[in-house]
mmCIF file with all atom_site columns, C-alpha atoms in Angstrom:
data_model
loop_
_atom_site.group_PDB
_atom_site.id
_atom_site.type_symbol
_atom_site.label_atom_id
_atom_site.label_alt_id
_atom_site.label_comp_id
_atom_site.label_asym_id
_atom_site.label_entity_id
_atom_site.label_seq_id
_atom_site.pdbx_PDB_ins_code
_atom_site.Cartn_x
_atom_site.Cartn_y
_atom_site.Cartn_z
_atom_site.occupancy
_atom_site.B_iso_or_equiv
_atom_site.pdbx_formal_charge
_atom_site.auth_seq_id
_atom_site.auth_comp_id
_atom_site.auth_asym_id
_atom_site.auth_atom_id
_atom_site.pdbx_PDB_model_num
ATOM 1   C CA . UNK A 1 1   ? 12.280  -9.131  13.675  1.00 54.00 ? 1   UNK A CA 1
ATOM 2   C CA . UNK A 1 2   ? 9.242   -11.211 12.740  1.00 78.00 ? 2   UNK A CA 1
ATOM 3   C CA . UNK A 1 3   ? 7.984   -11.042 9.162   1.00 90.00 ? 3   UNK A CA 1
ATOM 4   C CA . UNK A 1 4   ? 4.379   -10.514 10.280  1.00 95.00 ? 4   UNK A CA 1
ATOM 5   C CA . UNK A 1 5   ? 3.206   -7.680  12.542  1.00 96.00 ? 5   UNK A CA 1
ATOM 6   C CA . UNK A 1 6   ? 3.030   -8.680  16.194  1.00 96.00 ? 6   UNK A CA 1
ATOM 7   C CA . UNK A 1 7   ? 0.156   -7.770  18.552  1.00 96.00 ? 7   UNK A CA 1
ATOM 8   C CA . UNK A 1 8   ? 0.738   -4.272  19.930  1.00 97.00 ? 8   UNK A CA 1
ATOM 9   C CA . UNK A 1 9   ? 2.508   -2.995  16.815  1.00 97.00 ? 9   UNK A CA 1
ATOM 10  C CA . UNK A 1 10  ? 1.106   -0.051  14.849  1.00 98.00 ? 10  UNK A CA 1
ATOM 11  C CA . UNK A 1 11  ? -0.690  -0.375  11.521  1.00 98.00 ? 11  UNK A CA 1
ATOM 12  C CA . UNK A 1 12  ? 1.678   0.627   8.705   1.00 98.00 ? 12  UNK A CA 1
ATOM 13  C CA . UNK A 1 13  ? 0.349   3.467   6.570   1.00 98.00 ? 13  UNK A CA 1
ATOM 14  C CA . UNK A 1 14  ? -0.489  2.960   2.912   1.00 98.00 ? 14  UNK A CA 1
ATOM 15  C CA . UNK A 1 15  ? -1.779  4.899   -0.077  1.00 98.00 ? 15  UNK A CA 1
ATOM 16  C CA . UNK A 1 16  ? -3.716  2.542   -2.315  1.00 98.00 ? 16  UNK A CA 1
ATOM 17  C CA . UNK A 1 17  ? -6.316  2.810   -5.078  1.00 98.00 ? 17  UNK A CA 1
ATOM 18  C CA . UNK A 1 18  ? -9.687  1.132   -4.551  1.00 98.00 ? 18  UNK A CA 1
ATOM 19  C CA . UNK A 1 19  ? -12.229 -0.316  -6.946  1.00 98.00 ? 19  UNK A CA 1
ATOM 20  C CA . UNK A 1 20  ? -14.531 2.658   -6.208  1.00 97.00 ? 20  UNK A CA 1
ATOM 21  C CA . UNK A 1 21  ? -12.096 4.953   -8.059  1.00 97.00 ? 21  UNK A CA 1
ATOM 22  C CA . UNK A 1 22  ? -10.751 6.632   -4.901  1.00 98.00 ? 22  UNK A CA 1
ATOM 23  C CA . UNK A 1 23  ? -7.343  6.394   -3.240  1.00 98.00 ? 23  UNK A CA 1
ATOM 24  C CA . UNK A 1 24  ? -7.096  5.690   0.491   1.00 98.00 ? 24  UNK A CA 1
ATOM 25  C CA . UNK A 1 25  ? -4.592  5.884   3.317   1.00 98.00 ? 25  UNK A CA 1
ATOM 26  C CA . UNK A 1 26  ? -4.842  4.953   6.987   1.00 97.00 ? 26  UNK A CA 1
ATOM 27  C CA . UNK A 1 27  ? -5.993  8.414   8.111   1.00 97.00 ? 27  UNK A CA 1
ATOM 28  C CA . UNK A 1 28  ? -9.152  8.097   5.997   1.00 98.00 ? 28  UNK A CA 1
ATOM 29  C CA . UNK A 1 29  ? -10.453 5.654   8.601   1.00 98.00 ? 29  UNK A CA 1
ATOM 30  C CA . UNK A 1 30  ? -9.617  7.632   11.759  1.00 97.00 ? 30  UNK A CA 1
ATOM 31  C CA . UNK A 1 31  ? -13.294 7.865   12.718  1.00 97.00 ? 31  UNK A CA 1
ATOM 32  C CA . UNK A 1 32  ? -13.613 4.090   13.139  1.00 98.00 ? 32  UNK A CA 1
ATOM 33  C CA . UNK A 1 33  ? -12.819 2.573   16.559  1.00 98.00 ? 33  UNK A CA 1
ATOM 34  C CA . UNK A 1 34  ? -11.830 -0.721  14.936  1.00 98.00 ? 34  UNK A CA 1
ATOM 35  C CA . UNK A 1 35  ? -10.161 -1.437  11.609  1.00 98.00 ? 35  UNK A CA 1
ATOM 36  C CA . UNK A 1 36  ? -9.927  -4.856  9.960   1.00 98.00 ? 36  UNK A CA 1
ATOM 37  C CA . UNK A 1 37  ? -7.336  -4.977  7.174   1.00 98.00 ? 37  UNK A CA 1
ATOM 38  C CA . UNK A 1 38  ? -7.398  -8.294  5.377   1.00 98.00 ? 38  UNK A CA 1
ATOM 39  C CA . UNK A 1 39  ? -5.312  -9.563  2.502   1.00 98.00 ? 39  UNK A CA 1
ATOM 40  C CA . UNK A 1 40  ? -7.442  -11.242 -0.114  1.00 98.00 ? 40  UNK A CA 1
ATOM 41  C CA . UNK A 1 41  ? -7.625  -11.751 -3.864  1.00 97.00 ? 41  UNK A CA 1
ATOM 42  C CA . UNK A 1 42  ? -9.912  -12.722 -6.732  1.00 97.00 ? 42  UNK A CA 1
ATOM 43  C CA . UNK A 1 43  ? -9.093  -16.383 -7.351  1.00 94.00 ? 43  UNK A CA 1
ATOM 44  C CA . UNK A 1 44  ? -7.967  -18.227 -4.191  1.00 96.00 ? 44  UNK A CA 1
ATOM 45  C CA . UNK A 1 45  ? -10.354 -21.070 -3.252  1.00 97.00 ? 45  UNK A CA 1
ATOM 46  C CA . UNK A 1 46  ? -9.920  -20.212 0.448   1.00 97.00 ? 46  UNK A CA 1
ATOM 47  C CA . UNK A 1 47  ? -11.069 -16.648 -0.255  1.00 97.00 ? 47  UNK A CA 1
ATOM 48  C CA . UNK A 1 48  ? -13.927 -17.776 -2.495  1.00 97.00 ? 48  UNK A CA 1
ATOM 49  C CA . UNK A 1 49  ? -14.986 -20.365 0.073   1.00 97.00 ? 49  UNK A CA 1
ATOM 50  C CA . UNK A 1 50  ? -15.168 -17.904 2.966   1.00 97.00 ? 50  UNK A CA 1
ATOM 51  C CA . UNK A 1 51  ? -16.099 -14.530 1.445   1.00 97.00 ? 51  UNK A CA 1
ATOM 52  C CA . UNK A 1 52  ? -19.738 -14.912 2.461   1.00 97.00 ? 52  UNK A CA 1
ATOM 53  C CA . UNK A 1 53  ? -18.722 -15.596 6.086   1.00 97.00 ? 53  UNK A CA 1
ATOM 54  C CA . UNK A 1 54  ? -16.482 -12.522 5.947   1.00 98.00 ? 54  UNK A CA 1
ATOM 55  C CA . UNK A 1 55  ? -19.450 -10.570 4.543   1.00 98.00 ? 55  UNK A CA 1
ATOM 56  C CA . UNK A 1 56  ? -21.686 -11.686 7.440   1.00 98.00 ? 56  UNK A CA 1
ATOM 57  C CA . UNK A 1 57  ? -19.041 -10.689 9.975   1.00 98.00 ? 57  UNK A CA 1
ATOM 58  C CA . UNK A 1 58  ? -18.431 -7.303  8.322   1.00 98.00 ? 58  UNK A CA 1
ATOM 59  C CA . UNK A 1 59  ? -22.163 -6.561  8.185   1.00 98.00 ? 59  UNK A CA 1
ATOM 60  C CA . UNK A 1 60  ? -22.698 -7.722  11.774  1.00 98.00 ? 60  UNK A CA 1
ATOM 61  C CA . UNK A 1 61  ? -20.146 -5.273  13.194  1.00 98.00 ? 61  UNK A CA 1
ATOM 62  C CA . UNK A 1 62  ? -20.512 -2.329  10.779  1.00 98.00 ? 62  UNK A CA 1
ATOM 63  C CA . UNK A 1 63  ? -22.924 -0.520  13.121  1.00 97.00 ? 63  UNK A CA 1
ATOM 64  C CA . UNK A 1 64  ? -20.484 -1.001  16.015  1.00 97.00 ? 64  UNK A CA 1
ATOM 65  C CA . UNK A 1 65  ? -17.661 0.984   14.442  1.00 97.00 ? 65  UNK A CA 1
ATOM 66  C CA . UNK A 1 66  ? -15.781 -1.821  12.700  1.00 98.00 ? 66  UNK A CA 1
ATOM 67  C CA . UNK A 1 67  ? -14.488 -0.982  9.206   1.00 98.00 ? 67  UNK A CA 1
ATOM 68  C CA . UNK A 1 68  ? -13.259 -3.716  6.853   1.00 98.00 ? 68  UNK A CA 1
ATOM 69  C CA . UNK A 1 69  ? -10.636 -3.113  4.139   1.00 98.00 ? 69  UNK A CA 1
ATOM 70  C CA . UNK A 1 70  ? -9.771  -5.853  1.646   1.00 98.00 ? 70  UNK A CA 1
ATOM 71  C CA . UNK A 1 71  ? -6.305  -5.580  0.089   1.00 98.00 ? 71  UNK A CA 1
ATOM 72  C CA . UNK A 1 72  ? -5.247  -7.540  -3.002  1.00 98.00 ? 72  UNK A CA 1
ATOM 73  C CA . UNK A 1 73  ? -1.450  -7.727  -3.148  1.00 98.00 ? 73  UNK A CA 1
ATOM 74  C CA . UNK A 1 74  ? -1.214  -10.723 -5.484  1.00 97.00 ? 74  UNK A CA 1
ATOM 75  C CA . UNK A 1 75  ? 0.864   -10.326 -8.613  1.00 96.00 ? 75  UNK A CA 1
ATOM 76  C CA . UNK A 1 76  ? -1.268  -10.327 -11.751 1.00 95.00 ? 76  UNK A CA 1
ATOM 77  C CA . UNK A 1 77  ? 1.812   -11.706 -13.514 1.00 93.00 ? 77  UNK A CA 1
ATOM 78  C CA . UNK A 1 78  ? 1.335   -14.890 -11.463 1.00 92.00 ? 78  UNK A CA 1
ATOM 79  C CA . UNK A 1 79  ? -2.471  -14.928 -11.703 1.00 90.00 ? 79  UNK A CA 1
ATOM 80  C CA . UNK A 1 80  ? -4.033  -12.707 -14.390 1.00 93.00 ? 80  UNK A CA 1
ATOM 81  C CA . UNK A 1 81  ? -7.358  -12.968 -12.484 1.00 94.00 ? 81  UNK A CA 1
ATOM 82  C CA . UNK A 1 82  ? -5.850  -10.790 -9.747  1.00 96.00 ? 82  UNK A CA 1
ATOM 83  C CA . UNK A 1 83  ? -5.645  -7.697  -11.952 1.00 97.00 ? 83  UNK A CA 1
ATOM 84  C CA . UNK A 1 84  ? -7.300  -4.453  -10.876 1.00 97.00 ? 84  UNK A CA 1
ATOM 85  C CA . UNK A 1 85  ? -9.838  -4.795  -13.710 1.00 97.00 ? 85  UNK A CA 1
ATOM 86  C CA . UNK A 1 86  ? -10.924 -8.168  -12.351 1.00 97.00 ? 86  UNK A CA 1
ATOM 87  C CA . UNK A 1 87  ? -11.146 -6.653  -8.852  1.00 98.00 ? 87  UNK A CA 1
ATOM 88  C CA . UNK A 1 88  ? -13.574 -4.033  -10.178 1.00 98.00 ? 88  UNK A CA 1
ATOM 89  C CA . UNK A 1 89  ? -15.667 -6.729  -11.874 1.00 97.00 ? 89  UNK A CA 1
ATOM 90  C CA . UNK A 1 90  ? -15.698 -8.844  -8.718  1.00 97.00 ? 90  UNK A CA 1
ATOM 91  C CA . UNK A 1 91  ? -16.929 -5.970  -6.564  1.00 98.00 ? 91  UNK A CA 1
ATOM 92  C CA . UNK A 1 92  ? -19.645 -5.120  -9.106  1.00 97.00 ? 92  UNK A CA 1
ATOM 93  C CA . UNK A 1 93  ? -20.793 -8.727  -9.102  1.00 97.00 ? 93  UNK A CA 1
ATOM 94  C CA . UNK A 1 94  ? -20.696 -9.379  -5.345  1.00 97.00 ? 94  UNK A CA 1
ATOM 95  C CA . UNK A 1 95  ? -21.201 -5.915  -3.773  1.00 97.00 ? 95  UNK A CA 1
ATOM 96  C CA . UNK A 1 96  ? -19.040 -6.794  -0.762  1.00 98.00 ? 96  UNK A CA 1
ATOM 97  C CA . UNK A 1 97  ? -19.431 -4.470  2.255   1.00 98.00 ? 97  UNK A CA 1
ATOM 98  C CA . UNK A 1 98  ? -15.759 -3.442  2.293   1.00 98.00 ? 98  UNK A CA 1
ATOM 99  C CA . UNK A 1 99  ? -13.428 -1.288  0.275   1.00 98.00 ? 99  UNK A CA 1
ATOM 100 C CA . UNK A 1 100 ? -11.244 -3.314  -2.067  1.00 98.00 ? 100 UNK A CA 1
ATOM 101 C CA . UNK A 1 101 ? -7.731  -1.881  -2.401  1.00 98.00 ? 101 UNK A CA 1
ATOM 102 C CA . UNK A 1 102 ? -4.983  -2.738  -4.886  1.00 98.00 ? 102 UNK A CA 1
ATOM 103 C CA . UNK A 1 103 ? -1.416  -3.154  -3.586  1.00 98.00 ? 103 UNK A CA 1
ATOM 104 C CA . UNK A 1 104 ? 0.334   -3.406  -6.958  1.00 97.00 ? 104 UNK A CA 1
ATOM 105 C CA . UNK A 1 105 ? 3.819   -2.753  -5.500  1.00 97.00 ? 105 UNK A CA 1
ATOM 106 C CA . UNK A 1 106 ? 3.247   -5.341  -2.733  1.00 97.00 ? 106 UNK A CA 1
ATOM 107 C CA . UNK A 1 107 ? 4.597   -2.783  -0.230  1.00 97.00 ? 107 UNK A CA 1
ATOM 108 C CA . UNK A 1 108 ? 1.528   -3.132  2.015   1.00 98.00 ? 108 UNK A CA 1
ATOM 109 C CA . UNK A 1 109 ? 1.784   -6.936  2.009   1.00 97.00 ? 109 UNK A CA 1
ATOM 110 C CA . UNK A 1 110 ? 5.442   -6.631  3.000   1.00 96.00 ? 110 UNK A CA 1
ATOM 111 C CA . UNK A 1 111 ? 4.792   -3.965  5.677   1.00 97.00 ? 111 UNK A CA 1
ATOM 112 C CA . UNK A 1 112 ? 1.996   -5.983  7.309   1.00 98.00 ? 112 UNK A CA 1
ATOM 113 C CA . UNK A 1 113 ? 3.681   -9.331  6.751   1.00 96.00 ? 113 UNK A CA 1
ATOM 114 C CA . UNK A 1 114 ? 0.751   -10.874 4.909   1.00 97.00 ? 114 UNK A CA 1
ATOM 115 C CA . UNK A 1 115 ? 1.254   -14.615 4.669   1.00 95.00 ? 115 UNK A CA 1
ATOM 116 C CA . UNK A 1 116 ? -1.860  -15.952 2.991   1.00 96.00 ? 116 UNK A CA 1
ATOM 117 C CA . UNK A 1 117 ? -5.173  -15.105 1.384   1.00 97.00 ? 117 UNK A CA 1
ATOM 118 C CA . UNK A 1 118 ? -7.135  -14.493 3.437   1.00 98.00 ? 118 UNK A CA 1
ATOM 119 C CA . UNK A 1 119 ? -5.060  -13.059 6.320   1.00 98.00 ? 119 UNK A CA 1
ATOM 120 C CA . UNK A 1 120 ? -6.799  -10.747 8.812   1.00 98.00 ? 120 UNK A CA 1
ATOM 121 C CA . UNK A 1 121 ? -5.318  -7.936  10.923  1.00 98.00 ? 121 UNK A CA 1
ATOM 122 C CA . UNK A 1 122 ? -7.550  -6.231  13.531  1.00 98.00 ? 122 UNK A CA 1
ATOM 123 C CA . UNK A 1 123 ? -6.503  -2.829  14.905  1.00 98.00 ? 123 UNK A CA 1
ATOM 124 C CA . UNK A 1 124 ? -7.909  -0.763  17.781  1.00 98.00 ? 124 UNK A CA 1
ATOM 125 C CA . UNK A 1 125 ? -8.631  2.995   17.807  1.00 97.00 ? 125 UNK A CA 1
ATOM 126 C CA . UNK A 1 126 ? -4.945  3.856   18.263  1.00 97.00 ? 126 UNK A CA 1
ATOM 127 C CA . UNK A 1 127 ? -4.229  1.423   15.395  1.00 98.00 ? 127 UNK A CA 1
ATOM 128 C CA . UNK A 1 128 ? -2.321  -1.061  17.493  1.00 98.00 ? 128 UNK A CA 1
ATOM 129 C CA . UNK A 1 129 ? -2.692  -4.652  16.338  1.00 98.00 ? 129 UNK A CA 1
ATOM 130 C CA . UNK A 1 130 ? -4.974  -6.685  18.612  1.00 98.00 ? 130 UNK A CA 1
ATOM 131 C CA . UNK A 1 131 ? -5.433  -9.795  16.441  1.00 98.00 ? 131 UNK A CA 1
ATOM 132 C CA . UNK A 1 132 ? -3.827  -11.381 13.392  1.00 98.00 ? 132 UNK A CA 1
ATOM 133 C CA . UNK A 1 133 ? -4.573  -14.662 11.634  1.00 98.00 ? 133 UNK A CA 1
ATOM 134 C CA . UNK A 1 134 ? -7.504  -16.580 10.197  1.00 98.00 ? 134 UNK A CA 1
ATOM 135 C CA . UNK A 1 135 ? -11.085 -15.520 9.801   1.00 98.00 ? 135 UNK A CA 1
ATOM 136 C CA . UNK A 1 136 ? -12.669 -18.964 10.082  1.00 98.00 ? 136 UNK A CA 1
ATOM 137 C CA . UNK A 1 137 ? -11.192 -22.408 10.714  1.00 97.00 ? 137 UNK A CA 1
ATOM 138 C CA . UNK A 1 138 ? -12.400 -23.883 7.397   1.00 97.00 ? 138 UNK A CA 1
ATOM 139 C CA . UNK A 1 139 ? -12.167 -21.106 4.790   1.00 97.00 ? 139 UNK A CA 1
ATOM 140 C CA . UNK A 1 140 ? -12.079 -23.348 1.738   1.00 96.00 ? 140 UNK A CA 1
ATOM 141 C CA . UNK A 1 141 ? -15.419 -24.886 2.760   1.00 95.00 ? 141 UNK A CA 1
ATOM 142 C CA . UNK A 1 142 ? -17.177 -22.597 5.230   1.00 92.00 ? 142 UNK A CA 1
ATOM 143 C CA . UNK A 1 143 ? -19.963 -25.181 5.517   1.00 92.00 ? 143 UNK A CA 1
ATOM 144 C CA . UNK A 1 144 ? -17.494 -27.236 7.592   1.00 96.00 ? 144 UNK A CA 1
ATOM 145 C CA . UNK A 1 145 ? -16.584 -24.299 9.831   1.00 96.00 ? 145 UNK A CA 1
ATOM 146 C CA . UNK A 1 146 ? -16.558 -24.996 13.559  1.00 97.00 ? 146 UNK A CA 1
ATOM 147 C CA . UNK A 1 147 ? -15.201 -21.579 14.603  1.00 97.00 ? 147 UNK A CA 1
ATOM 148 C CA . UNK A 1 148 ? -15.426 -18.046 13.242  1.00 98.00 ? 148 UNK A CA 1
ATOM 149 C CA . UNK A 1 149 ? -12.371 -16.747 15.061  1.00 98.00 ? 149 UNK A CA 1
ATOM 150 C CA . UNK A 1 150 ? -12.739 -13.244 13.648  1.00 98.00 ? 150 UNK A CA 1
ATOM 151 C CA . UNK A 1 151 ? -16.311 -13.021 14.951  1.00 98.00 ? 151 UNK A CA 1
ATOM 152 C CA . UNK A 1 152 ? -15.191 -14.195 18.409  1.00 98.00 ? 152 UNK A CA 1
ATOM 153 C CA . UNK A 1 153 ? -12.422 -11.552 18.476  1.00 98.00 ? 153 UNK A CA 1
ATOM 154 C CA . UNK A 1 154 ? -14.664 -8.712  17.276  1.00 98.00 ? 154 UNK A CA 1
ATOM 155 C CA . UNK A 1 155 ? -17.464 -9.687  19.664  1.00 98.00 ? 155 UNK A CA 1
ATOM 156 C CA . UNK A 1 156 ? -15.044 -9.384  22.584  1.00 98.00 ? 156 UNK A CA 1
ATOM 157 C CA . UNK A 1 157 ? -13.588 -6.088  21.371  1.00 98.00 ? 157 UNK A CA 1
ATOM 158 C CA . UNK A 1 158 ? -16.887 -4.285  20.791  1.00 97.00 ? 158 UNK A CA 1
ATOM 159 C CA . UNK A 1 159 ? -18.019 -5.525  24.231  1.00 97.00 ? 159 UNK A CA 1
ATOM 160 C CA . UNK A 1 160 ? -15.000 -3.857  25.841  1.00 97.00 ? 160 UNK A CA 1
ATOM 161 C CA . UNK A 1 161 ? -13.243 -7.147  26.557  1.00 97.00 ? 161 UNK A CA 1
ATOM 162 C CA . UNK A 1 162 ? -9.818  -8.489  25.699  1.00 95.00 ? 162 UNK A CA 1
ATOM 163 C CA . UNK A 1 163 ? -10.045 -10.982 22.811  1.00 95.00 ? 163 UNK A CA 1
ATOM 164 C CA . UNK A 1 164 ? -9.495  -14.603 23.889  1.00 96.00 ? 164 UNK A CA 1
ATOM 165 C CA . UNK A 1 165 ? -6.765  -15.011 21.246  1.00 97.00 ? 165 UNK A CA 1
ATOM 166 C CA . UNK A 1 166 ? -4.276  -12.554 19.714  1.00 97.00 ? 166 UNK A CA 1
ATOM 167 C CA . UNK A 1 167 ? -2.966  -14.671 16.874  1.00 96.00 ? 167 UNK A CA 1
ATOM 168 C CA . UNK A 1 168 ? -3.753  -17.770 14.886  1.00 97.00 ? 168 UNK A CA 1
ATOM 169 C CA . UNK A 1 169 ? -2.215  -19.105 11.707  1.00 96.00 ? 169 UNK A CA 1
ATOM 170 C CA . UNK A 1 170 ? -3.984  -17.785 8.612   1.00 97.00 ? 170 UNK A CA 1
ATOM 171 C CA . UNK A 1 171 ? -5.360  -20.558 6.408   1.00 96.00 ? 171 UNK A CA 1
ATOM 172 C CA . UNK A 1 172 ? -5.224  -20.090 2.644   1.00 96.00 ? 172 UNK A CA 1
ATOM 173 C CA . UNK A 1 173 ? -3.063  -19.725 -0.433  1.00 95.00 ? 173 UNK A CA 1
ATOM 174 C CA . UNK A 1 174 ? 0.221   -17.898 -0.017  1.00 94.00 ? 174 UNK A CA 1
ATOM 175 C CA . UNK A 1 175 ? 0.468   -14.338 -1.320  1.00 96.00 ? 175 UNK A CA 1
ATOM 176 C CA . UNK A 1 176 ? 1.594   -14.441 -4.969  1.00 96.00 ? 176 UNK A CA 1
ATOM 177 C CA . UNK A 1 177 ? 4.837   -12.458 -4.954  1.00 95.00 ? 177 UNK A CA 1
ATOM 178 C CA . UNK A 1 178 ? 5.815   -10.804 -8.224  1.00 93.00 ? 178 UNK A CA 1
ATOM 179 C CA . UNK A 1 179 ? 8.597   -12.538 -10.117 1.00 90.00 ? 179 UNK A CA 1
ATOM 180 C CA . UNK A 1 180 ? 8.514   -15.577 -7.826  1.00 90.00 ? 180 UNK A CA 1
ATOM 181 C CA . UNK A 1 181 ? 7.157   -19.089 -8.127  1.00 86.00 ? 181 UNK A CA 1
ATOM 182 C CA . UNK A 1 182 ? 3.461   -19.269 -7.208  1.00 84.00 ? 182 UNK A CA 1
ATOM 183 C CA . UNK A 1 183 ? 4.303   -21.134 -3.973  1.00 85.00 ? 183 UNK A CA 1
ATOM 184 C CA . UNK A 1 184 ? 7.277   -18.980 -2.898  1.00 87.00 ? 184 UNK A CA 1
ATOM 185 C CA . UNK A 1 185 ? 7.285   -17.482 0.594   1.00 85.00 ? 185 UNK A CA 1
ATOM 186 C CA . UNK A 1 186 ? 9.777   -14.879 1.940   1.00 83.00 ? 186 UNK A CA 1
ATOM 187 C CA . UNK A 1 187 ? 12.622  -16.538 3.876   1.00 82.00 ? 187 UNK A CA 1
ATOM 188 C CA . UNK A 1 188 ? 11.601  -14.898 7.169   1.00 82.00 ? 188 UNK A CA 1
ATOM 189 C CA . UNK A 1 189 ? 7.902   -15.782 6.822   1.00 83.00 ? 189 UNK A CA 1
ATOM 190 C CA . UNK A 1 190 ? 6.816   -18.318 9.422   1.00 84.00 ? 190 UNK A CA 1
ATOM 191 C CA . UNK A 1 191 ? 3.805   -19.681 11.275  1.00 87.00 ? 191 UNK A CA 1
ATOM 192 C CA . UNK A 1 192 ? 2.375   -17.266 13.839  1.00 91.00 ? 192 UNK A CA 1
ATOM 193 C CA . UNK A 1 193 ? 1.672   -19.897 16.502  1.00 89.00 ? 193 UNK A CA 1
#
């Protein structure tokens, strides 16, 4: 079995605290036709370099039933900046248009097969995966972006079309797994394409 969810597979459930003080699971988003779950963090230069593009995409599709959920699964033992307290500060400072969830146990990252930060997973109304991979093709420096893959996928979906691509390789730092070297990847983790 592949480490990362494959197109067509169901979204794994979760129960995670968010920076707004609430706890959320998959059913809390049943009213949304589309759900974008993306693995992110507080410190990665690829996240910092592309957050504003992710913001634009989230805001563009919010009125069309697309809900974004950011999940930070990074171990704060590897990077102290990835603590929940720093997540709260980051959301206060930037006011991102998504919920920011903490996956302290890293169970969500394992269930989804998150490879990097950022790594995007787009699900349809029945919560089957329709796209996984990168947001943009130059996340560290969005000014050099030539393609916003996530925007292309969402534009097709909200227009009732099949997305032109189902998977791309996410571009970013690897997830920081607790108790492991900062560059460690699970043995069964591999490129998506």
